[in-house]
């Protein structure tokens, strides 16, 4: 059993356990903390898969950004320790959850997990795994092939920033 | 099997050969793991030893600034004072408030301390003296640094104390705001170096980067000090306003761990400033490279203490205005300036480096002066106390 296998199982158990705790903890604040833990476990998977740039961005955006936003929202919630009572959105939530599960299950089943590589170099590059230089390639792709989505995202973010300033501006 | 990331690591190789020499033959299979573990222990403990030394240094220097002696009783020059403090903290009673969320309350100091130790991994202490040369090191520092927010929030929330919560909310608002200029100033460095690896950033500097990007250095050091929650941005634990901020309810060694994390983050942050803006461990050859790194490190730490001793604490509204209206435009100017220069002089020679340096210093001086005067009168002038005079006059104030 290689180190990567051990790391995979540790991360898998950690990720799923904390994901379950997010759903089953009544205290929303603790649920948010378990969500952070799940995010970090997912970042660990990215490291194993050799996508260290994605791993770092995962920590930066999800564990450091989104979760702080969630915790901030928790501050405005009353009766944090009791949690939510089941309400009339129960059915819709169930439906959405089932739909999400189906989409994910379909993705898992339909993906070819063992692609045939065109040459051994490519296979070697993937087998080398962690800490190969993927960020440079990602940057080149963003600048050349995906320049339009990249710029559109930038414009969207700028619009969001301007909108946020306009919303809170004192009149 | 030795992980591929350690293949070119000289520190690892030397520890490996030393352990291989000591270990009996039948244990050959675990030598790699033992060496890796020893290396992690070495670098992690390096910071844990330096941090108490830094605490002593800071107290002595602050004493000098305030015309007193500072701790000078125990050990030579009072050097053993941090140990005495730690023993005092350990033997104190450990109190958990009744309204506290016990699990989160106890976990918070550990969570807060972890990111600081994780950040140590990528500091190049010498030319061949680092734990790992990550190719996303700079992004890694920022990402791991944001996790500190969660530790602070856990402490503030779980204490069940309004002052603690207020400190935590202040810290989150501040950290989120200062992240923006911090990242923007680093973006200019990355643009210049063309790499996110700290080792490569150190290698790519022909002269210390502070001479080429003074504006970026100014923004970076200001934002870093804010991220460290140090004076003049220490209003998340402003004693005169909210007791002690997020660690109001903590006592004993848990409080000690908070303090240790805070001081360790200064040590680590100064290490990054040294590596990114002062050309890290480079220097003339009559001293070994870790010695050069330590000297520059010490200089940066001294400057940070100097800033703390000189500037008064800013107000809450001033902190936000400083980040969004002052540092953010400055970092944007810096980024655009560096980008334009990169286009004009893709690989600058000696004379062009002089030119870049002079232009950037001039732009930095003008930009700081203009922005400071433009904003100074509106945001940083002392506010007149807003007492509704009409209701006070004529009534008896009890």
Coordinates of C-alpha atoms in Angstrom, one line a residue:
Chain A
X1 CA 0.0 0.0 0.0
X2 CA 1.6 3.3 -1.1
X3 CA 1.5 6.6 0.8
X4 CA -1.0 7.9 -1.7
X5 CA -3.4 5.1 -1.0
X6 CA -3.2 5.7 2.7
X7 CA -3.7 9.5 2.2
X8 CA -6.6 8.8 -0.1
X9 CA -8.4 6.7 2.6
X10 CA -7.7 9.1 5.4
X11 CA -9.0 12.0 3.3
X12 CA -12.1 10.0 2.1
X13 CA -13.1 9.0 5.7
X14 CA -12.3 12.5 6.9
X15 CA -14.3 14.2 4.1
X16 CA -17.3 12.0 4.3
X17 CA -17.4 12.0 8.1
X18 CA -17.3 15.8 8.3
X19 CA -19.8 16.1 5.4
X20 CA -22.2 13.9 7.4
X21 CA -21.6 16.0 10.5
X22 CA -22.5 19.2 8.5
X23 CA -26.0 17.7 7.9
X24 CA -26.5 16.1 11.3
X25 CA -25.2 18.8 13.6
X26 CA -28.0 20.9 15.0
X27 CA -25.8 23.8 15.9
X28 CA -25.4 25.8 12.7
X29 CA -22.1 27.3 13.8
X30 CA -20.6 23.9 14.3
X31 CA -22.1 22.8 11.0
X32 CA -20.3 25.7 9.3
X33 CA -17.0 24.6 10.9
X34 CA -17.5 21.0 9.7
X35 CA -18.1 22.4 6.2
X36 CA -14.7 24.0 6.4
X37 CA -13.2 20.7 7.4
X38 CA -14.9 19.1 4.3
X39 CA -13.5 21.8 2.0
X40 CA -10.0 21.1 3.3
X41 CA -10.4 17.4 2.8
X42 CA -11.4 18.1 -0.8
X43 CA -8.3 20.3 -1.2
X44 CA -6.4 17.2 0.0
X45 CA -7.9 15.2 -2.9
X46 CA -6.7 17.8 -5.3
X47 CA -3.2 17.5 -4.0
X48 CA -3.3 13.8 -4.4
X49 CA -4.5 14.2 -8.0
X50 CA -1.5 16.5 -8.8
X51 CA -3.6 19.7 -9.1
X52 CA -1.9 21.7 -6.4
X53 CA -3.1 25.0 -7.9
X54 CA -6.7 23.9 -7.6
X55 CA -6.0 22.6 -4.0
X56 CA -4.7 26.0 -2.9
X57 CA -7.5 27.9 -4.6
X58 CA -10.0 25.5 -3.0
X59 CA -8.6 26.4 0.4
X60 CA -8.4 30.1 -0.5
X61 CA -11.9 30.4 -1.9
X62 CA -14.0 27.8 -0.1
X63 CA -12.3 27.3 3.3
X64 CA -11.1 30.9 3.6
X65 CA -13.7 32.9 1.7
X66 CA -17.1 31.2 1.4
X67 CA -17.1 29.7 4.8
X68 CA -16.3 33.0 6.4
X69 CA -19.3 34.4 4.5
X70 CA -21.4 31.5 5.9
X71 CA -20.2 32.1 9.4
X72 CA -21.0 35.8 9.0
X73 CA -24.5 34.9 7.9
X74 CA -24.8 32.6 11.0
X75 CA -24.2 35.6 13.1
X76 CA -27.4 37.1 11.9
X77 CA -29.3 33.9 12.6
X78 CA -31.4 33.5 15.8
X79 CA -31.3 30.5 18.0
X80 CA -28.2 29.1 16.5
X81 CA -27.8 26.1 18.8
X82 CA -31.4 24.8 18.2
X83 CA -31.1 24.5 14.4
X84 CA -34.0 24.6 12.0
X85 CA -37.3 22.8 12.4
X86 CA -38.6 20.9 9.4
X87 CA -40.7 23.3 7.5
X88 CA -42.8 23.4 4.3
X89 CA -39.8 23.3 2.0
X90 CA -39.2 19.7 3.1
X91 CA -40.5 18.3 -0.2
X92 CA -38.7 20.7 -2.5
X93 CA -35.5 20.1 -0.6
X94 CA -35.9 16.3 -1.0
X95 CA -36.5 16.8 -4.7
X96 CA -33.5 19.0 -5.2
X97 CA -31.3 16.6 -3.2
X98 CA -32.5 13.6 -5.2
X99 CA -31.8 15.5 -8.5
X100 CA -28.3 16.5 -7.4
X101 CA -27.6 12.9 -6.4
X102 CA -28.8 11.6 -9.8
X103 CA -26.6 14.1 -11.6
X104 CA -23.6 13.2 -9.6
X105 CA -24.3 9.5 -9.9
X106 CA -24.6 9.8 -13.6
X107 CA -21.3 11.7 -13.8
X108 CA -19.5 9.0 -11.7
X109 CA -20.9 6.2 -13.8
X110 CA -20.5 7.8 -17.3
X111 CA -16.9 9.0 -16.8
X112 CA -14.1 6.9 -18.3
X113 CA -11.9 6.6 -15.2
X114 CA -9.1 4.8 -17.0
X115 CA -8.5 6.7 -20.2
X116 CA -5.9 5.3 -22.7
X117 CA -3.0 7.7 -23.0
X118 CA -1.7 8.6 -26.4
X119 CA 1.9 8.1 -25.3
X120 CA 3.8 7.1 -22.3
X121 CA 5.0 10.6 -21.5
X122 CA 1.4 11.7 -20.8
X123 CA 0.8 8.7 -18.6
X124 CA 4.0 9.4 -16.8
X125 CA 3.1 13.0 -16.2
X126 CA -0.2 11.9 -14.7
X127 CA 1.4 9.1 -12.7
X128 CA 4.0 11.4 -11.2
X129 CA 1.0 13.0 -9.5
X130 CA 1.5 15.6 -6.8
X131 CA 3.5 18.8 -7.3
X132 CA 4.0 18.6 -11.0
X133 CA 3.7 22.1 -12.4
X134 CA 0.1 22.5 -13.4
X135 CA -0.4 26.2 -12.6
X136 CA 1.7 27.4 -15.5
X137 CA -0.4 25.3 -18.0
X138 CA -3.6 26.5 -16.4
X139 CA -2.5 30.1 -16.8
X140 CA -1.6 29.6 -20.4
X141 CA -5.0 27.9 -21.1
X142 CA -6.8 30.8 -19.4
X143 CA -4.9 33.3 -21.5
X144 CA -5.2 31.6 -24.8
X145 CA -8.1 29.2 -25.2
X146 CA -10.4 30.4 -22.5
X147 CA -9.7 34.2 -22.7
X148 CA -13.4 35.1 -23.3
X149 CA -14.9 33.3 -20.3
X150 CA -12.0 34.6 -18.2
X151 CA -12.6 38.2 -19.3
X152 CA -16.4 37.8 -18.9
X153 CA -15.8 36.6 -15.3
X154 CA -13.7 39.6 -14.7
X155 CA -16.5 41.9 -16.0
X156 CA -19.0 40.1 -13.9
X157 CA -16.9 40.5 -10.7
X158 CA -16.4 44.2 -11.5
X159 CA -20.2 44.6 -11.9
X160 CA -20.7 42.9 -8.5
X161 CA -18.2 45.2 -6.8
X162 CA -19.7 48.3 -8.3
X163 CA -23.2 47.0 -7.4
X164 CA -22.1 46.3 -3.8
X165 CA -20.7 49.8 -3.5
X166 CA -23.9 51.3 -5.0
X167 CA -26.1 49.3 -2.7
X168 CA -24.5 50.5 0.5
X169 CA -23.8 54.1 -0.6
X170 CA -25.1 56.7 1.8
X171 CA -27.7 58.9 0.1
Chain B
X1 CA 10.4 5.5 -1.8
X2 CA 11.2 9.2 -1.4
X3 CA 8.5 11.6 -2.5
X4 CA 9.4 13.3 -5.8
X5 CA 9.0 16.7 -4.1
X6 CA 12.1 16.0 -2.0
X7 CA 14.4 14.9 -4.7
X8 CA 16.2 18.2 -5.2
X9 CA 16.0 19.3 -1.5
X10 CA 19.6 19.6 -0.2
X11 CA 18.4 19.9 3.4
X12 CA 16.5 16.6 3.0
X13 CA 19.4 14.9 1.3
X14 CA 21.9 15.8 4.0
X15 CA 19.6 14.7 6.8
X16 CA 18.9 11.5 4.8
X17 CA 22.6 10.7 4.5
X18 CA 23.2 11.4 8.2
X19 CA 20.3 9.2 9.3
X20 CA 21.3 6.5 6.8
X21 CA 24.8 6.4 8.3
X22 CA 23.4 6.1 11.9
X23 CA 20.6 3.6 11.2
X24 CA 21.2 -0.1 11.2
X25 CA 20.9 -1.8 7.7
X26 CA 17.7 -3.7 8.4
X27 CA 15.8 -0.4 8.9
X28 CA 16.8 1.0 5.5
X29 CA 13.2 1.1 4.3
X30 CA 12.1 3.7 6.8
X31 CA 15.1 6.0 6.5
X32 CA 13.3 8.3 4.0
X33 CA 10.4 8.7 6.4
X34 CA 12.6 9.3 9.3
X35 CA 14.6 11.9 7.4
X36 CA 11.4 13.7 6.3
X37 CA 10.1 13.6 9.8
X38 CA 13.3 14.9 11.2
X39 CA 13.3 17.8 8.7
X40 CA 9.8 18.8 9.6
X41 CA 10.7 18.6 13.3
X42 CA 13.7 20.8 12.7
X43 CA 12.0 23.6 10.8
X44 CA 8.8 23.6 12.9
X45 CA 10.8 23.7 16.1
X46 CA 13.1 26.4 14.7
X47 CA 10.1 28.7 14.6
X48 CA 8.9 27.6 18.0
X49 CA 12.3 28.5 19.4
X50 CA 12.6 31.7 17.6
X51 CA 9.2 32.9 18.7
X52 CA 10.0 33.1 22.4
X53 CA 13.2 34.8 21.5
X54 CA 11.2 37.3 19.4
X55 CA 8.9 38.0 22.4
X56 CA 11.9 38.8 24.5
X57 CA 13.4 40.9 21.7
X58 CA 10.2 42.8 21.2
X59 CA 9.8 43.5 25.0
X60 CA 13.4 44.7 25.3
X61 CA 13.1 46.9 22.2
X62 CA 9.7 48.3 23.3
X63 CA 11.3 49.1 26.6
X64 CA 14.1 51.0 24.9
X65 CA 11.5 53.0 22.9
X66 CA 9.6 53.8 26.1
X67 CA 12.7 54.7 28.1
X68 CA 12.6 51.7 30.4
X69 CA 14.6 48.5 30.6
X70 CA 12.2 45.7 29.8
X71 CA 12.6 42.2 31.2
X72 CA 16.2 41.8 32.4
X73 CA 16.0 39.6 35.5
X74 CA 16.0 36.0 34.6
X75 CA 18.9 34.6 32.6
X76 CA 21.5 36.7 30.7
X77 CA 19.8 40.0 29.6
X78 CA 16.5 38.5 30.7
X79 CA 16.6 35.9 27.9
X80 CA 14.8 33.3 30.0
X81 CA 11.8 35.5 30.6
X82 CA 9.5 33.8 28.0
X83 CA 10.1 30.5 29.7
X84 CA 9.1 32.0 33.1
X85 CA 6.0 33.4 31.4
X86 CA 5.1 30.1 29.9
X87 CA 5.5 28.3 33.3
X88 CA 3.3 31.0 34.9
X89 CA 0.6 30.5 32.2
X90 CA 0.7 26.7 32.5
X91 CA 0.2 26.6 36.3
X92 CA -2.8 29.0 36.1
X93 CA -6.3 27.8 36.4
X94 CA -8.0 26.8 33.2
X95 CA -11.4 28.4 33.1
X96 CA -14.2 27.6 30.6
X97 CA -17.1 30.0 30.9
X98 CA -20.5 28.4 31.6
X99 CA -22.2 29.7 28.5
X100 CA -19.3 28.6 26.2
X101 CA -19.5 26.0 23.5
X102 CA -16.9 23.8 25.2
X103 CA -15.7 21.8 22.1
X104 CA -15.2 24.8 19.9
X105 CA -13.8 26.9 22.7
X106 CA -11.0 24.3 23.3
X107 CA -10.3 23.7 19.7
X108 CA -9.9 27.4 18.8
X109 CA -6.3 27.9 20.0
X110 CA -5.2 24.8 18.1
X111 CA -7.0 25.9 14.9
X112 CA -5.5 29.3 15.1
X113 CA -2.0 28.0 15.6
X114 CA -2.1 25.5 12.8
X115 CA -2.0 27.9 9.8
X116 CA 1.1 29.7 11.2
X117 CA 3.0 26.4 11.4
X118 CA 1.8 25.4 7.9
X119 CA 3.2 28.6 6.5
X120 CA 6.7 27.9 7.8
X121 CA 6.9 25.0 5.2
X122 CA 7.6 27.3 2.3
X123 CA 10.0 29.9 3.7
X124 CA 13.5 29.6 2.1
X125 CA 15.8 30.1 5.2
X126 CA 18.9 29.7 3.1
X127 CA 19.8 28.9 -0.5
X128 CA 19.3 25.2 0.0
X129 CA 17.5 25.3 3.4
X130 CA 13.8 25.0 3.1
X131 CA 11.1 22.4 3.8
X132 CA 9.5 22.3 0.4
X133 CA 9.7 24.4 -2.8
X134 CA 6.0 24.6 -3.7
X135 CA 5.4 26.0 -7.1
X136 CA 2.3 27.7 -5.8
X137 CA 4.0 28.9 -2.6
X138 CA 2.7 32.5 -2.6
X139 CA -0.8 31.5 -3.2
X140 CA -0.4 28.8 -0.5
X141 CA 0.7 31.4 2.0
X142 CA -2.4 33.5 1.3
X143 CA -4.7 30.5 1.3
X144 CA -3.4 29.1 4.6
X145 CA -3.4 32.6 6.1
X146 CA -7.1 33.0 5.6
X147 CA -7.7 30.0 7.8
X148 CA -6.6 32.0 10.8
X149 CA -9.9 33.9 10.5
X150 CA -11.8 30.8 11.3
X151 CA -9.7 30.2 14.4
X152 CA -10.4 33.7 15.6
X153 CA -14.1 33.4 14.8
X154 CA -14.3 30.1 16.7
X155 CA -12.7 31.7 19.8
X156 CA -14.9 34.8 19.7
X157 CA -18.1 32.8 19.1
X158 CA -17.6 30.0 21.5
X159 CA -16.7 32.2 24.4
X160 CA -20.3 33.4 24.7
X161 CA -19.1 36.9 25.4
X162 CA -20.1 40.0 23.6
X163 CA -16.7 41.6 23.7
X164 CA -15.1 38.4 22.3
X165 CA -17.7 38.3 19.6
X166 CA -17.1 41.9 18.7
X167 CA -13.4 41.3 18.5
X168 CA -14.0 38.4 16.2
X169 CA -16.3 40.3 13.9
X170 CA -13.8 43.2 13.8
X171 CA -11.0 40.8 12.9
X172 CA -13.0 39.1 10.1
X173 CA -14.0 42.4 8.6
X174 CA -10.4 43.6 8.8
X175 CA -8.8 40.4 7.4
X176 CA -11.2 40.2 4.5
X177 CA -10.5 43.9 3.6
X178 CA -6.8 43.7 3.9
X179 CA -6.6 40.5 1.8
X180 CA -7.3 42.5 -1.3
X181 CA -4.4 45.0 -1.3
X182 CA -2.1 42.1 0.0
X183 CA -2.9 40.0 -3.0
X184 CA -2.7 42.9 -5.4
X185 CA 0.7 43.9 -4.2
X186 CA 1.9 40.2 -4.4
X187 CA 0.4 40.1 -8.0
X188 CA 3.0 42.7 -9.1
X189 CA 5.7 40.6 -7.6
X190 CA 4.5 37.4 -9.3
X191 CA 4.2 39.4 -12.6
X192 CA 7.8 40.4 -12.2
X193 CA 9.2 37.0 -11.2
X194 CA 7.0 35.0 -13.5
X195 CA 6.7 32.3 -10.8
X196 CA 4.8 31.6 -7.6
X197 CA 7.6 29.6 -6.0
X198 CA 9.3 31.5 -3.2
X199 CA 12.7 29.9 -4.1
X200 CA 12.4 31.1 -7.6
X201 CA 11.2 34.6 -6.6
X202 CA 14.3 34.9 -4.5
X203 CA 16.5 33.7 -7.4
X204 CA 14.9 36.1 -9.9
X205 CA 15.7 39.3 -8.0
X206 CA 18.7 41.0 -9.5
X207 CA 18.6 43.5 -6.6
X208 CA 16.3 43.3 -3.6
X209 CA 12.8 43.9 -4.9
X210 CA 12.2 46.6 -2.3
X211 CA 14.4 48.8 -4.5
X212 CA 12.3 48.1 -7.6
X213 CA 8.8 48.0 -6.1
X214 CA 8.8 50.3 -3.2
X215 CA 5.1 51.0 -3.5
X216 CA 4.4 47.2 -3.5
X217 CA 6.6 46.8 -0.4
X218 CA 4.8 49.6 1.4
X219 CA 1.3 48.1 0.7
X220 CA 2.5 44.6 1.5
X221 CA 4.1 45.5 4.8
X222 CA 1.0 47.5 5.9
X223 CA -1.4 44.8 4.9
X224 CA 0.7 42.1 6.5
X225 CA 0.9 44.0 9.8
X226 CA -2.9 44.3 9.6
X227 CA -3.2 40.6 9.0
X228 CA -1.0 39.9 12.0
X229 CA -3.4 42.0 14.1
X230 CA -0.6 44.1 15.4
X231 CA -0.4 47.7 16.4
X232 CA -1.4 50.1 14.8
X233 CA -4.1 47.7 13.5
X234 CA -4.6 45.7 16.7
X235 CA -8.2 46.9 17.3
X236 CA -9.5 43.4 17.4
X237 CA -8.0 43.3 20.9
X238 CA -8.2 47.0 21.7
X239 CA -7.9 47.0 25.5
X240 CA -9.6 50.3 25.9
X241 CA -12.6 49.3 23.8
X242 CA -13.4 45.6 24.0
X243 CA -11.3 44.2 26.9
X244 CA -9.1 41.8 25.0
X245 CA -11.1 40.9 21.9
X246 CA -11.6 37.3 20.9
X247 CA -9.5 35.9 23.7
X248 CA -11.1 37.7 26.5
X249 CA -12.4 34.5 28.2
X250 CA -9.3 32.5 27.7
X251 CA -6.9 31.8 30.6
X252 CA -3.9 29.7 31.3
X253 CA -2.0 28.0 28.5
X254 CA -4.8 28.4 26.0
X255 CA -4.3 32.2 26.3
X256 CA -0.6 31.4 25.9
X257 CA -1.2 29.5 22.7
X258 CA -3.1 32.5 21.3
X259 CA -0.2 34.8 22.2
X260 CA 2.3 32.3 20.7
X261 CA 0.3 32.1 17.5
X262 CA 0.2 35.9 17.2
X263 CA 3.9 36.3 17.8
X264 CA 4.7 33.3 15.5
X265 CA 2.7 34.9 12.8
X266 CA 4.9 38.0 13.1
X267 CA 8.0 35.9 12.8
X268 CA 6.7 34.0 9.8
X269 CA 5.3 37.1 8.1
X270 CA 8.7 38.9 8.5
X271 CA 10.2 35.8 6.9
X272 CA 8.0 36.2 3.9
X273 CA 8.8 39.9 3.6
X274 CA 12.5 39.0 3.8
X275 CA 12.1 36.4 1.1
X276 CA 9.9 38.3 -1.3
X277 CA 11.2 41.9 -1.0
X278 CA 14.8 41.6 0.4
X279 CA 16.1 38.8 -1.8
X280 CA 15.9 36.2 1.0
X281 CA 19.1 34.5 1.8
X282 CA 21.3 36.1 -0.8
X283 CA 24.3 38.1 0.3
X284 CA 28.1 38.3 0.0
X285 CA 29.9 35.1 0.5
X286 CA 31.8 35.8 3.7
X287 CA 28.7 34.7 5.7
X288 CA 26.6 31.5 5.0
X289 CA 23.2 32.1 3.5
X290 CA 21.1 31.3 6.5
X291 CA 23.1 34.0 8.4
X292 CA 22.2 36.6 5.7
X293 CA 18.5 35.5 5.9
X294 CA 18.6 35.9 9.7
X295 CA 20.1 39.3 9.5
X296 CA 17.5 40.6 7.1
X297 CA 14.8 38.8 9.1
X298 CA 16.0 40.6 12.2
X299 CA 15.9 43.9 10.4
X300 CA 12.3 43.4 9.2
X301 CA 11.2 42.3 12.7
X302 CA 12.9 45.4 14.2
X303 CA 11.0 47.6 11.7
X304 CA 7.7 45.9 12.7
X305 CA 8.4 46.6 16.4
X306 CA 9.4 50.1 15.5
X307 CA 6.1 50.7 13.8
X308 CA 4.3 49.3 16.8
X309 CA 6.2 51.6 19.1
X310 CA 5.6 54.7 17.0
X311 CA 2.1 54.7 15.7
X312 CA -1.1 54.9 17.8
X313 CA -4.0 52.5 17.2
X314 CA -6.3 53.5 14.4
X315 CA -10.1 53.7 14.8
X316 CA -12.5 51.1 13.4
X317 CA -13.7 53.3 10.5
X318 CA -10.2 54.4 9.7
X319 CA -9.0 50.8 9.4
X320 CA -11.6 50.1 6.6
X321 CA -10.9 53.5 4.9
X322 CA -7.2 52.8 5.0
X323 CA -7.6 49.4 3.3
X324 CA -10.1 50.4 0.6
X325 CA -9.4 54.0 -0.1
X326 CA -5.6 54.1 0.4
X327 CA -3.9 50.7 0.1
X328 CA -6.1 49.4 -2.7
X329 CA -5.5 52.3 -5.1
X330 CA -1.8 52.3 -4.3
X331 CA -1.6 48.5 -5.0
X332 CA -3.5 49.0 -8.3
X333 CA -1.1 51.8 -9.3
X334 CA 1.8 49.6 -8.5
X335 CA 0.4 46.6 -10.5
X336 CA -0.2 48.8 -13.6
X337 CA 3.2 50.4 -13.3
X338 CA 5.0 47.1 -13.0
X339 CA 3.0 45.6 -15.9
X340 CA 3.8 48.6 -18.2
X341 CA 7.5 48.4 -17.3
X342 CA 7.5 44.6 -17.9
X343 CA 6.2 45.4 -21.5
X344 CA 8.8 48.1 -22.1
X345 CA 11.8 46.4 -20.6
X346 CA 11.2 42.6 -20.7
X347 CA 14.7 41.8 -19.5
X348 CA 16.2 44.9 -17.9
X349 CA 20.0 45.4 -17.8
X350 CA 21.8 47.5 -15.2
X351 CA 20.9 51.0 -16.5
X352 CA 17.3 50.0 -17.1
X353 CA 17.1 48.6 -13.6
X354 CA 18.2 52.0 -12.2
X355 CA 15.6 53.7 -14.4
X356 CA 12.8 51.3 -13.2
X357 CA 13.9 51.9 -9.6
X358 CA 13.9 55.7 -9.9
X359 CA 10.6 55.8 -11.7
X360 CA 8.9 53.6 -9.2
X361 CA 10.3 55.5 -6.2
X362 CA 9.1 58.8 -7.8
X363 CA 5.7 57.3 -8.5
X364 CA 5.5 55.9 -5.0
X365 CA 6.3 59.2 -3.4
X366 CA 3.8 61.1 -5.5
X367 CA 1.0 58.6 -5.2
X368 CA 1.4 58.3 -1.4
X369 CA 1.6 62.0 -1.0
X370 CA -1.4 62.8 -3.3
X371 CA -3.6 60.1 -1.9
X372 CA -2.7 60.9 1.7
X373 CA -3.6 64.5 1.3
X374 CA -6.8 63.8 -0.6
X375 CA -8.0 61.3 2.0
X376 CA -6.4 62.7 5.1
X377 CA -8.8 65.5 5.7
X378 CA -11.9 63.5 5.1
X379 CA -11.2 60.2 6.8
X380 CA -8.4 60.6 9.2
X381 CA -9.1 64.0 10.8
X382 CA -10.1 63.7 14.5
X383 CA -13.9 63.8 14.7
X384 CA -15.6 66.3 16.9
X385 CA -17.7 64.5 19.5
X386 CA -21.3 64.4 18.2
X387 CA -23.3 65.5 21.2
X388 CA -26.8 66.7 20.3
X389 CA -26.2 70.1 21.9
X390 CA -29.8 71.2 21.9
X391 CA -30.9 68.5 24.4
X392 CA -27.9 68.9 26.7
X393 CA -28.1 72.6 27.1
X394 CA -30.6 73.6 29.7
X395 CA -30.9 70.1 31.1
X396 CA -29.1 68.9 34.1
X397 CA -26.6 66.2 33.2
X398 CA -26.7 63.5 35.8

